[in-house]
C-alpha cells in the first residue's frame, strides 16, 4: 500500500484533527529503551453524537506508520560493525547490491569512518515501515474552549477551537471526540533508537485497505532528555506554485523575444541609472537568469536537504516555521470565474504546494525547479500575515521583482501570464486558512513542554489597516494580539512556567520590537553625541556606543519608534511577557536581521504612539531596549543568561529584504547545553 497518497478529502464519519503535520505530538522513550508501550490521546471530529458508534467506527481503521530512511539501516549496521567487527559485508550486500570486491574494499575495517561520511552525503531514501495497529482505550466527547480558559493549557492537543466549526475547516463535521489509544513498538524500531534520537510516524485512517486520510509526521517518539539539543527556526518561506512557474515563463518569453529589442531595453535601463546603488544592481542583472533568480520554493527544498543532513548526524530535533509559510492562498493559474466557487479548497491552494514540498510528493517537471527530499524532522508551524491573503499580487509592486532577482521587463512578462488585480490582492480572509487548519495545524496558538523547556507559539494575525502609516511605508503592522491571547500568556505564566528552573521560548511572526531605520527629525535635532548627529539604527549598536565611552545613551527606545510594523494591540502586555518570562523571543516578518535585549527600565519608561494617524494615544513601553548583533557577541551560556532576555528577528528563508536582498536563505539555529541557552546564531543555506 502506498501510504503517501494525497487522498485527504473529508468524506468520512470521523477524521483525525490533532496532532498533524505542523503540530506533532511528542512521546518520550527511556534512554535504556525498556519502554515498549505508549499511550496518547487524539482529537477527532465527526457528524455523529454517539461515542460508542465512534469507537466501533474507528476500530481497526487507525494505523501508526513509522517513517524510515534506508541510510539509517546502513548506519545501524556500521554501528554494529564497530562493536562486533565481523559480519558486516554480508549484511550490507542486501542494501547496496554491489560486487563483492567493491563492497569489500569500501567497507573494510579501516574505512568504516569514510563509509559513514559517504552515507551522510547520500540523498535520503525515505520509506514507510510496517504499520502499528493501536488499541482504542477510551472515547469521550469534548467541547470547544477558548484559549484563555484554564482547561485549554492542560490539554491543548484535545481541546478544539470554535473557529474550526465557524469557518467549516472540516466542512459539515462539528462534533469533537478525544480518543485515547495504546500501541507497542516492534523490536526493530527499538533497535533503531540505538543510533537515532527520534522516529516520526504518520497516523493513517484506512477503510477496506484504502487510505482515506493521513496526518503526516504527526507523532514523534523521542529518547532525548532535553538537556542538550538543537532546534532551528525558519521564517517567511513565501511558498507558491507561481514561484516554480516564473523561470519557465521568462525563459519562454526570452526565447520568443527578438535579441535586438532586448538589447534596446537593456540600454534604456542603463541610461535610467541615477544612483550608484542602481548601477551596482545593473551589474547584478548582467548575470544570466539562472544565477540571479531566487525561487523561494527552491530555497525551502535546499533547506530541507540541509536539515536532513543534520538529522542524520543527530544534530537536530525539530524545526519551527514562524509564519508566511505561503505567499498567498489560491493558485495563480485559476481563472477568475473558478475562484468564486473553490472556497479555498485544499486542492486549489498553495497549502497543497507547502505539503508537497515538505513531503516531497511528485511534482510537475518545470524549468529551473530542483529536486527535493522529504523533511525528516518534526515541524511546528504558526501563521503570518501572507497566510491570510487569498489572491496573488503583481510582482512589480513595491519592487518585489528585484528581490526575486528579476529585471522589470521580465516582471512584465510574468504579469502578462499571471495577471493580478490590485483590489483583490490586498484582501484578507480567515477562510484562506481552512486548508491550513485541516491539513497542517488546527491551532493558531499553542504551547508544548519538552523537559525543562517551554515553547510558546502565538498567531500575530493578518495585515492591520489600523496602523496605516506602517502599511503604506512597506512595514505593515499585524492585528494581534487579542485580549484572549494575553490571558493565555498570563495563564501559562501562572500555571506552567517555572522561571528560575526552566527556559521559555516565544515564537511569533510579527516582531514585538521593530525600530524605524532612522530617527525622527525632531529627535535628530535634539540629540548629538561627540558633536555628531547620529541618525541610523546601526550607529546605535550597544557595542559601538560603549566603545566611544558613552554608557547612558545605549538604550534605543527613547530615540527610535520601536513599535513600527509590530502588533497593533496589547503591545505593552506582550513586551512585559517577553521581558519577564522568556529567554528568547523569535520572530520574522521584516526579512531582516535585528536583535534586541530587554532590561528593567528602572523608572525611565518610554512611550510610543499606538496606531498613528487613527490614534495618537501613546502606550507605555515596560522595558529598556538595546540593540546589537547579540547572537555573535555572546558565545557562552553564562554570558547569554546574564545579558538576556533577547528579542530577535530572523531574516527570511524565502526572499531577502528590500534593502538587503542578500539575506535570503537564512535560518536561526538554537542550541541548548546543560539546560541553558548556549547559542542562537543566524546561518544561511548557501554559506
XYZ file of C-alpha atoms in Angstrom:
687
model
C 0.000 0.000 0.000
C 1.283 3.477 -0.842
C 0.729 5.469 2.330
C 1.924 8.632 0.609
C -1.437 9.045 -1.041
C -2.726 12.610 -1.194
C -6.268 11.448 -0.563
C -7.185 13.739 2.314
C -10.727 14.567 1.267
C -13.211 14.914 4.088
C -15.795 12.244 3.328
C -15.695 10.049 6.407
C -17.796 9.974 9.542
C -14.835 10.724 11.828
C -11.436 12.122 10.931
C -8.301 12.977 12.875
C -7.852 16.687 13.626
C -4.913 16.791 16.016
C -1.983 16.037 16.018
C -0.984 16.884 12.467
C 1.981 17.879 10.307
C 2.503 21.340 11.840
C 1.563 20.306 15.382
C 3.059 16.865 16.070
C 2.770 15.090 19.383
C 5.994 14.101 21.170
C 6.162 10.926 23.264
C 9.177 10.031 25.400
C 11.074 6.762 25.434
C 13.599 5.963 28.151
C 17.321 6.055 27.383
C 17.677 2.329 28.107
C 14.883 1.542 25.616
C 12.939 -0.621 28.044
C 9.625 1.065 27.327
C 7.651 -0.516 24.503
C 4.066 0.517 25.186
C 2.818 4.066 24.709
C -0.465 5.809 25.365
C -1.612 9.097 23.879
C -4.792 10.997 23.029
C -6.020 12.082 19.608
C -8.667 14.651 18.655
C -11.270 13.566 16.090
C -14.200 15.401 14.518
C -17.428 13.776 13.336
C -21.064 14.353 12.462
C -22.186 11.626 14.896
C -23.058 12.266 18.547
C -22.620 8.740 19.900
C -19.196 7.887 21.442
C -19.955 4.168 21.222
C -20.593 4.482 17.493
C -17.328 6.405 17.022
C -15.376 3.746 18.899
C -16.848 0.993 16.782
C -16.342 3.014 13.606
C -12.641 3.721 14.267
C -11.805 0.238 15.491
C -9.171 -1.324 13.184
C -9.170 1.788 10.968
C -6.229 3.618 12.565
C -2.620 2.772 11.728
C 0.598 4.303 13.011
C 3.259 4.082 10.303
C 6.976 4.733 11.020
C 8.953 6.976 8.660
C 12.372 5.462 7.977
C 15.417 6.003 5.781
C 17.480 3.276 4.132
C 20.585 5.174 5.224
C 19.612 4.578 8.853
C 19.686 0.824 8.326
C 23.177 1.090 6.865
C 24.216 3.348 9.727
C 22.904 0.809 12.232
C 24.947 -1.913 10.566
C 28.024 0.287 10.751
C 27.420 0.786 14.451
C 27.183 -2.947 14.973
C 30.343 -3.445 12.956
C 32.216 -1.118 15.259
C 31.201 -3.344 18.157
C 31.301 -6.785 16.608
C 33.972 -6.230 13.933
C 32.540 -9.012 11.835
C 29.647 -9.974 9.625
C 29.197 -6.533 8.101
C 29.919 -7.379 4.472
C 27.191 -9.984 4.176
C 24.545 -7.723 5.704
C 25.318 -4.648 3.630
C 25.204 -6.543 0.330
C 21.415 -6.679 0.643
C 21.210 -2.891 0.801
C 23.655 -1.779 -1.889
C 23.731 -4.734 -4.361
C 27.326 -4.117 -5.319
C 30.006 -6.526 -6.454
C 31.676 -8.372 -3.617
C 35.088 -6.905 -4.394
C 33.783 -3.330 -4.384
C 31.956 -3.789 -1.099
C 34.927 -5.497 0.492
C 37.146 -2.529 -0.315
C 34.542 0.061 0.651
C 33.631 -1.494 3.962
C 36.924 -2.768 5.204
C 37.638 -2.171 8.847
C 39.996 0.682 8.012
C 37.359 2.593 6.039
C 34.263 2.481 8.225
C 34.536 6.165 9.067
C 34.846 7.017 5.393
C 31.733 4.961 4.701
C 29.888 6.868 7.425
C 30.731 10.147 5.702
C 29.637 8.785 2.349
C 26.337 7.632 3.812
C 25.817 11.108 5.207
C 26.330 12.689 1.792
C 23.850 10.364 0.069
C 20.373 11.605 -0.711
C 17.727 10.476 1.752
C 15.816 7.389 0.657
C 12.662 7.506 2.721
C 10.262 4.617 3.084
C 7.369 3.704 5.366
C 7.879 0.810 7.766
C 5.464 -1.856 8.909
C 2.270 -0.355 10.339
C 1.361 -0.490 14.010
C -2.282 -1.078 14.935
C -3.201 0.727 18.171
C -5.910 -0.267 20.614
C -8.655 2.215 21.455
C -8.878 2.542 25.231
C -11.416 5.330 25.638
C -13.677 7.634 23.618
C -15.283 10.746 25.075
C -16.942 13.780 23.551
C -15.279 17.164 24.152
C -16.486 20.742 23.813
C -14.698 23.740 22.375
C -12.873 26.059 24.759
C -11.264 29.409 24.142
C -7.515 29.630 24.612
C -7.993 31.916 27.620
C -9.781 29.145 29.555
C -7.585 27.292 32.026
C -8.843 23.973 30.636
C -7.044 24.729 27.384
C -3.495 24.858 28.765
C -3.992 21.489 30.473
C -4.910 19.573 27.310
C -4.143 21.673 24.238
C -3.988 18.770 21.784
C -7.547 17.676 22.548
C -9.328 20.976 23.280
C -10.894 22.072 19.964
C -11.318 25.690 18.867
C -14.645 27.086 17.683
C -13.120 28.771 14.600
C -12.752 25.307 13.084
C -16.550 25.000 13.044
C -17.338 28.635 12.177
C -15.072 28.541 9.124
C -16.060 24.992 8.084
C -12.472 23.785 8.209
C -13.820 20.218 8.180
C -16.881 21.013 6.076
C -20.068 19.958 7.919
C -18.400 17.954 10.701
C -18.882 19.655 14.067
C -18.710 17.096 16.921
C -15.353 16.530 18.630
C -14.036 13.422 20.387
C -10.941 12.679 22.418
C -9.687 9.179 21.609
C -7.202 7.515 23.947
C -5.058 4.874 22.239
C -2.274 2.462 23.168
C 0.352 0.962 20.871
C 3.537 -1.101 21.106
C 6.800 -0.527 19.232
C 8.353 -3.505 17.487
C 11.884 -4.603 18.424
C 13.322 -3.477 15.075
C 12.146 0.075 15.778
C 13.589 -0.024 19.278
C 16.850 -1.154 17.726
C 16.943 1.987 15.573
C 16.896 4.152 18.687
C 20.457 3.000 19.315
C 21.530 5.375 16.532
C 18.541 7.744 16.203
C 17.280 10.366 18.652
C 13.708 10.117 17.407
C 11.399 8.365 14.971
C 8.435 10.064 13.313
C 5.144 8.383 12.437
C 2.218 9.066 10.142
C -1.244 8.404 11.541
C -3.290 6.762 8.804
C -7.043 6.226 8.559
C -7.965 3.318 6.367
C -11.118 1.586 5.204
C -11.123 -1.806 3.490
C -7.434 -1.428 2.644
C -7.921 2.010 1.086
C -6.203 5.021 2.643
C -8.719 7.746 3.394
C -6.665 10.274 5.343
C -3.071 10.653 6.532
C -1.862 13.024 9.212
C 1.765 13.091 8.152
C 4.654 13.343 10.641
C 2.090 13.783 13.399
C 3.595 11.511 16.049
C 7.181 11.565 17.327
C 8.798 9.138 19.754
C 11.983 10.682 21.155
C 14.689 9.461 23.520
C 16.054 12.977 24.072
C 16.176 14.055 27.710
C 16.038 17.705 26.545
C 19.098 18.791 28.492
C 21.260 19.092 25.357
C 19.647 19.598 21.961
C 19.348 21.838 18.918
C 16.356 23.198 17.045
C 16.009 25.563 14.102
C 13.717 28.496 13.375
C 12.998 29.451 9.771
C 10.539 32.125 8.716
C 8.942 33.814 5.714
C 9.073 30.924 3.253
C 6.564 32.554 0.848
C 5.860 29.310 -0.991
C 3.577 29.352 -4.025
C 3.056 27.373 -7.186
C 3.746 30.625 -9.063
C 7.359 30.583 -7.858
C 8.020 27.374 -9.801
C 6.447 28.829 -12.949
C 8.300 32.158 -13.108
C 11.584 30.838 -14.505
C 9.862 28.907 -17.294
C 7.611 31.846 -18.196
C 10.592 34.190 -18.529
C 12.701 31.691 -20.488
C 9.827 31.119 -22.886
C 9.431 34.880 -23.267
C 13.177 35.301 -23.882
C 13.174 32.518 -26.466
C 10.478 34.286 -28.472
C 11.707 37.858 -27.967
C 13.958 39.402 -30.597
C 17.512 39.917 -29.369
C 17.757 43.430 -30.789
C 14.654 44.546 -28.851
C 16.084 43.026 -25.678
C 19.317 44.970 -26.174
C 17.376 48.228 -26.643
C 15.570 47.667 -23.345
C 18.873 46.886 -21.620
C 20.361 50.144 -22.946
C 17.345 52.173 -21.843
C 17.550 50.582 -18.408
C 21.222 51.561 -18.047
C 20.502 55.176 -19.005
C 17.952 55.354 -16.233
C 20.554 54.672 -13.546
C 20.569 57.650 -11.205
C 22.423 56.271 -8.234
C 25.434 54.132 -7.569
C 23.191 51.527 -5.987
C 21.210 51.117 -9.192
C 24.451 50.852 -11.136
C 25.515 48.028 -8.858
C 22.143 46.380 -9.447
C 22.693 46.725 -13.192
C 25.939 44.764 -12.734
C 23.969 42.062 -10.951
C 21.464 41.936 -13.789
C 24.218 41.134 -16.274
C 24.239 37.649 -14.791
C 22.163 35.003 -16.584
C 18.652 34.446 -15.235
C 19.577 31.068 -13.739
C 22.219 32.646 -11.485
C 20.188 35.616 -10.241
C 16.594 34.359 -9.994
C 15.597 33.496 -6.416
C 12.852 30.872 -6.248
C 11.527 30.680 -2.641
C 10.316 27.123 -3.284
C 13.841 26.067 -4.221
C 15.187 27.828 -1.137
C 12.939 25.639 1.009
C 13.945 22.497 -0.889
C 17.618 23.270 -0.242
C 16.840 23.999 3.410
C 15.138 20.605 3.775
C 18.188 18.797 2.399
C 20.421 20.671 4.824
C 18.147 19.833 7.763
C 18.084 16.167 6.752
C 21.881 16.044 6.978
C 21.641 17.442 10.499
C 19.025 14.819 11.373
C 21.287 12.046 10.101
C 24.038 13.313 12.432
C 21.546 13.588 15.344
C 22.152 17.343 15.430
C 18.534 18.487 15.091
C 15.333 17.681 16.978
C 12.715 19.868 15.272
C 12.128 22.948 13.109
C 9.846 25.904 13.825
C 8.381 27.659 10.761
C 7.260 31.044 12.072
C 4.776 32.391 9.558
C 4.318 33.462 5.947
C 4.535 29.792 5.054
C 2.849 30.582 1.753
C 2.776 33.800 -0.280
C -0.997 33.725 -0.860
C -3.663 31.042 -0.770
C -5.277 30.335 -4.133
C -3.250 29.076 -7.071
C -2.399 31.823 -9.567
C -3.387 29.718 -12.552
C -7.064 29.526 -11.535
C -9.374 31.526 -13.825
C -11.297 34.332 -12.149
C -14.689 32.668 -12.625
C -13.476 29.433 -10.993
C -12.019 31.219 -7.947
C -15.543 32.207 -6.918
C -16.533 28.584 -6.345
C -13.489 26.789 -4.908
C -13.887 28.422 -1.448
C -10.202 27.998 -0.604
C -10.331 24.233 -1.012
C -7.049 22.465 -0.289
C -6.628 21.078 -3.806
C -6.716 24.604 -5.273
C -4.464 26.217 -2.699
C -0.797 26.834 -2.053
C -1.194 24.875 1.183
C -1.070 21.829 -1.049
C 2.205 23.143 -2.510
C 3.546 23.548 1.038
C 2.738 19.921 1.881
C 4.078 18.683 -1.439
C 7.467 20.245 -0.770
C 7.660 19.115 2.878
C 6.706 15.549 1.933
C 8.465 15.562 -1.464
C 5.409 14.449 -3.378
C 5.906 14.052 -7.141
C 5.815 17.427 -8.857
C 5.325 18.569 -12.399
C 8.649 18.979 -14.161
C 9.347 22.665 -14.721
C 12.409 24.533 -15.894
C 14.557 25.766 -13.015
C 12.900 23.622 -10.333
C 15.313 21.490 -8.303
C 14.629 18.038 -6.900
C 13.598 17.823 -3.276
C 13.617 15.456 -0.314
C 11.055 14.652 2.341
C 11.811 16.548 5.543
C 12.879 14.013 8.160
C 12.307 16.009 11.330
C 9.153 17.333 13.038
C 7.931 20.860 12.332
C 5.846 23.300 14.345
C 4.066 25.991 12.342
C 2.476 29.354 13.071
C 0.695 31.784 10.790
C 1.917 35.004 9.186
C 0.092 37.874 7.508
C 0.630 36.459 3.993
C -1.111 33.238 5.016
C -4.362 35.237 5.268
C -4.089 36.643 1.730
C -6.361 34.842 -0.750
C -5.029 36.055 -4.104
C -1.710 36.650 -5.826
C -0.286 40.114 -6.414
C 1.741 41.822 -9.125
C 5.446 41.136 -8.555
C 6.201 44.688 -9.715
C 4.520 46.139 -6.628
C 6.980 47.776 -4.244
C 9.814 46.469 -6.416
C 9.306 42.850 -5.348
C 10.726 41.625 -8.657
C 14.149 42.958 -7.602
C 14.069 40.694 -4.520
C 13.442 37.828 -6.924
C 16.491 38.861 -8.964
C 14.387 39.860 -11.981
C 14.529 42.779 -14.377
C 11.493 44.979 -14.911
C 10.803 43.616 -18.386
C 10.948 40.071 -17.013
C 8.435 41.003 -14.327
C 6.169 42.375 -17.056
C 6.407 39.058 -18.902
C 5.325 37.199 -15.747
C 2.444 39.599 -15.170
C 1.209 39.081 -18.720
C 0.797 35.382 -17.939
C -0.447 35.759 -14.354
C -2.412 38.995 -14.238
C -3.003 40.308 -10.708
C -5.922 42.539 -9.734
C -4.938 45.389 -7.370
C -8.060 45.260 -5.177
C -8.269 41.507 -4.615
C -4.543 41.294 -3.874
C -4.858 43.307 -0.640
C -7.925 41.425 0.633
C -7.524 39.229 3.703
C -9.763 36.395 4.855
C -9.841 33.843 7.670
C -11.352 31.371 5.221
C -7.997 31.401 3.464
C -6.837 29.330 6.450
C -9.345 26.488 6.004
C -6.839 24.182 4.322
C -4.146 25.109 6.849
C -6.364 24.146 9.769
C -7.458 20.853 8.209
C -4.192 19.768 6.575
C -1.342 21.361 8.548
C -2.190 22.629 12.041
C -5.620 23.132 13.655
C -4.288 25.510 16.330
C -3.400 29.192 15.978
C -1.956 29.480 19.488
C -0.396 26.647 21.449
C 2.495 25.593 23.660
C 4.495 22.459 24.348
C 6.890 21.461 27.097
C 9.947 19.328 26.432
C 11.992 18.663 29.533
C 12.571 21.974 31.284
C 11.841 23.950 28.135
C 8.602 25.771 27.330
C 7.849 26.547 23.690
C 5.034 29.043 23.113
C 3.564 29.745 19.674
C 1.348 32.785 19.016
C -0.559 33.984 15.970
C 0.019 37.717 15.387
C -2.768 37.922 12.815
C -3.268 39.436 9.389
C -2.275 42.831 7.973
C -3.553 45.691 10.100
C -5.117 48.742 8.480
C -5.199 50.370 11.890
C -1.529 51.378 11.681
C -1.992 52.933 8.256
C 1.384 54.672 8.159
C 3.161 51.378 8.718
C 1.181 49.820 5.870
C 1.849 52.495 3.241
C 5.544 52.704 4.121
C 6.017 48.980 3.483
C 6.209 47.868 7.133
C 2.680 46.555 7.782
C 1.675 46.054 11.380
C -0.300 42.967 12.327
C -3.706 42.782 14.012
C -2.681 40.757 17.105
C -2.593 40.292 19.972
C -6.108 39.776 21.283
C -7.077 40.049 24.935
C -7.693 36.279 24.963
C -4.132 35.693 23.828
C -2.787 37.897 26.609
C -4.846 35.981 29.197
C -3.494 32.761 27.679
C 0.057 34.037 28.264
C -0.855 35.014 31.816
C -2.269 31.535 32.449
C 0.941 29.966 31.194
C 2.982 32.287 33.402
C 0.901 31.417 36.458
C 0.461 27.677 35.975
C 3.080 26.311 33.569
C 6.281 28.353 33.602
C 8.759 27.978 36.446
C 11.007 30.946 35.770
C 14.141 30.012 37.701
C 14.158 26.351 36.702
C 13.049 26.443 33.060
C 13.738 28.016 29.687
C 10.916 29.668 27.754
C 10.922 30.426 24.029
C 8.219 32.512 22.372
C 7.601 32.280 18.619
C 5.624 34.856 16.639
C 5.528 36.087 13.086
C 5.208 39.808 13.824
C 8.156 41.173 15.825
C 7.480 42.690 19.266
C 10.302 45.224 18.723
C 10.995 46.891 15.371
C 12.539 50.389 15.260
C 12.491 52.614 12.214
C 15.768 52.668 10.324
C 16.331 56.350 11.113
C 15.473 58.684 13.964
C 12.735 61.270 13.572
C 13.679 64.813 12.513
C 12.933 66.298 15.946
C 14.993 63.685 17.752
C 17.868 64.253 15.357
C 17.847 67.938 16.240
C 17.707 67.386 19.976
C 20.407 64.748 20.385
C 24.080 64.952 19.480
C 26.910 62.693 20.539
C 30.516 63.921 20.380
C 29.398 66.731 18.130
C 27.980 64.312 15.551
C 24.303 63.750 14.894
C 23.649 60.009 14.904
C 20.626 59.073 12.816
C 20.849 55.421 11.742
C 19.889 52.438 13.891
C 23.158 50.617 13.206
C 25.044 53.562 14.700
C 23.267 52.863 17.995
C 24.572 49.349 18.455
C 25.330 48.889 22.119
C 28.903 47.782 21.462
C 29.582 50.813 19.222
C 28.256 53.345 21.736
C 30.239 51.776 24.580
C 33.437 51.939 22.536
C 33.167 55.716 22.319
C 32.674 55.881 26.070
C 29.030 56.932 26.435
C 27.097 54.437 28.545
C 23.907 56.360 29.235
C 22.918 56.513 25.584
C 22.942 52.798 24.796
C 19.150 52.498 25.080
C 17.327 52.922 21.787
C 13.702 53.035 22.982
C 13.934 56.761 23.749
C 15.492 57.554 20.385
C 13.515 55.434 17.912
C 9.903 54.382 17.496
C 10.336 50.722 18.454
C 6.730 49.834 17.543
C 6.943 50.228 13.754
C 5.387 47.280 11.915
C 4.723 45.252 15.066
C 1.474 44.109 16.706
C -1.337 46.668 16.744
C -2.979 45.744 20.043
C -1.822 44.758 23.534
C 1.746 45.667 22.633
C 2.772 46.678 26.171
C 1.495 43.404 27.636
C 3.462 41.429 25.053
C 6.696 43.287 25.843
C 6.090 42.705 29.553
C 5.760 38.952 28.964
C 8.900 38.839 26.799
C 10.870 40.715 29.462
C 9.695 38.747 32.478
C 9.177 35.183 31.230
C 11.115 34.491 28.014
C 14.773 33.689 27.499
C 14.394 34.257 23.780
C 11.579 35.625 21.615
C 11.874 34.755 17.916
C 10.012 36.475 15.078
C 10.222 37.176 11.363
C 8.089 39.371 9.068
C 10.694 42.075 8.360
C 13.042 39.913 6.246
C 15.910 41.493 8.163
C 18.395 40.632 10.895
C 17.762 42.612 14.055
C 18.451 41.592 17.627
C 17.461 43.341 20.842
C 17.852 42.735 24.519
C 15.385 43.829 27.166
C 16.083 45.111 30.644
C 14.380 46.803 33.567
C 13.749 50.460 32.621
C 14.493 51.462 36.236
C 11.832 54.141 36.366
C 12.643 55.591 32.935
C 9.796 54.133 30.887
C 9.350 55.486 27.369
C 6.120 55.849 25.397
C 5.254 55.258 21.740
C 2.288 56.123 19.524
C -0.186 53.251 19.459
C -1.664 53.499 15.948
C -0.986 56.756 14.105
C -2.711 58.549 12.430
C -6.022 56.971 13.602
C -4.953 57.008 17.221
C -2.419 59.471 18.614
C -2.666 57.878 22.034
C 0.675 56.783 23.406
C 1.286 53.448 25.091
C 3.900 52.690 27.693
C 6.945 50.595 26.935
C 7.670 48.494 30.054
C 11.243 47.606 29.035
C 14.556 49.247 28.315
C 15.534 48.215 24.765
C 19.096 47.780 23.494
C 20.283 46.885 20.001
C 23.218 44.890 18.604
C 24.055 41.566 16.957
C 23.959 39.741 20.280
C 23.993 36.231 18.824
C 27.548 36.905 17.623
C 28.661 38.849 20.714
C 27.591 36.389 23.414
C 29.087 32.977 22.749
C 28.569 31.163 26.055
C 25.529 30.150 28.071
C 26.789 32.150 31.048
C 27.042 35.407 29.081
C 23.706 34.833 27.341
C 21.918 34.234 30.631
C 23.458 37.338 32.188
C 22.638 39.665 29.263
C 19.169 38.391 28.298
C 16.333 38.208 27.625
C 16.535 38.716 23.870
C 14.005 39.549 21.164
C 15.256 38.699 17.670
C 14.150 38.982 14.067
C 15.384 36.208 11.795
C 15.891 37.034 8.091
C 13.640 35.262 5.619
C 14.352 31.842 4.209
C 12.450 32.600 1.004
C 13.431 36.142 -0.015
C 15.792 38.830 1.240
C 14.741 42.290 2.347
C 14.250 45.266 0.045
C 17.427 46.853 1.362
C 19.286 43.585 1.950
C 18.370 41.055 -0.762
C 21.495 39.063 0.126
C 19.857 37.998 3.403
C 17.730 35.403 1.575
C 18.156 31.790 2.607
C 18.520 32.463 6.333
C 17.562 30.403 9.355
C 18.435 30.542 13.056
C 19.988 27.639 14.950
C 19.261 27.498 18.687
C 21.464 25.309 20.874
C 20.679 24.185 24.431
C 23.551 22.797 26.505
C 23.155 21.526 30.039
C 19.686 23.098 30.237
C 20.988 26.554 29.245
C 20.577 28.612 26.074
C 24.072 28.363 24.575
C 23.722 29.848 21.072
C 21.130 31.423 18.754
C 23.124 32.339 15.646
C 21.771 33.034 12.165
C 23.013 30.785 9.375
C 22.434 30.600 5.626
C 21.675 27.685 3.336
C 24.343 28.698 0.801
C 27.195 29.798 3.094
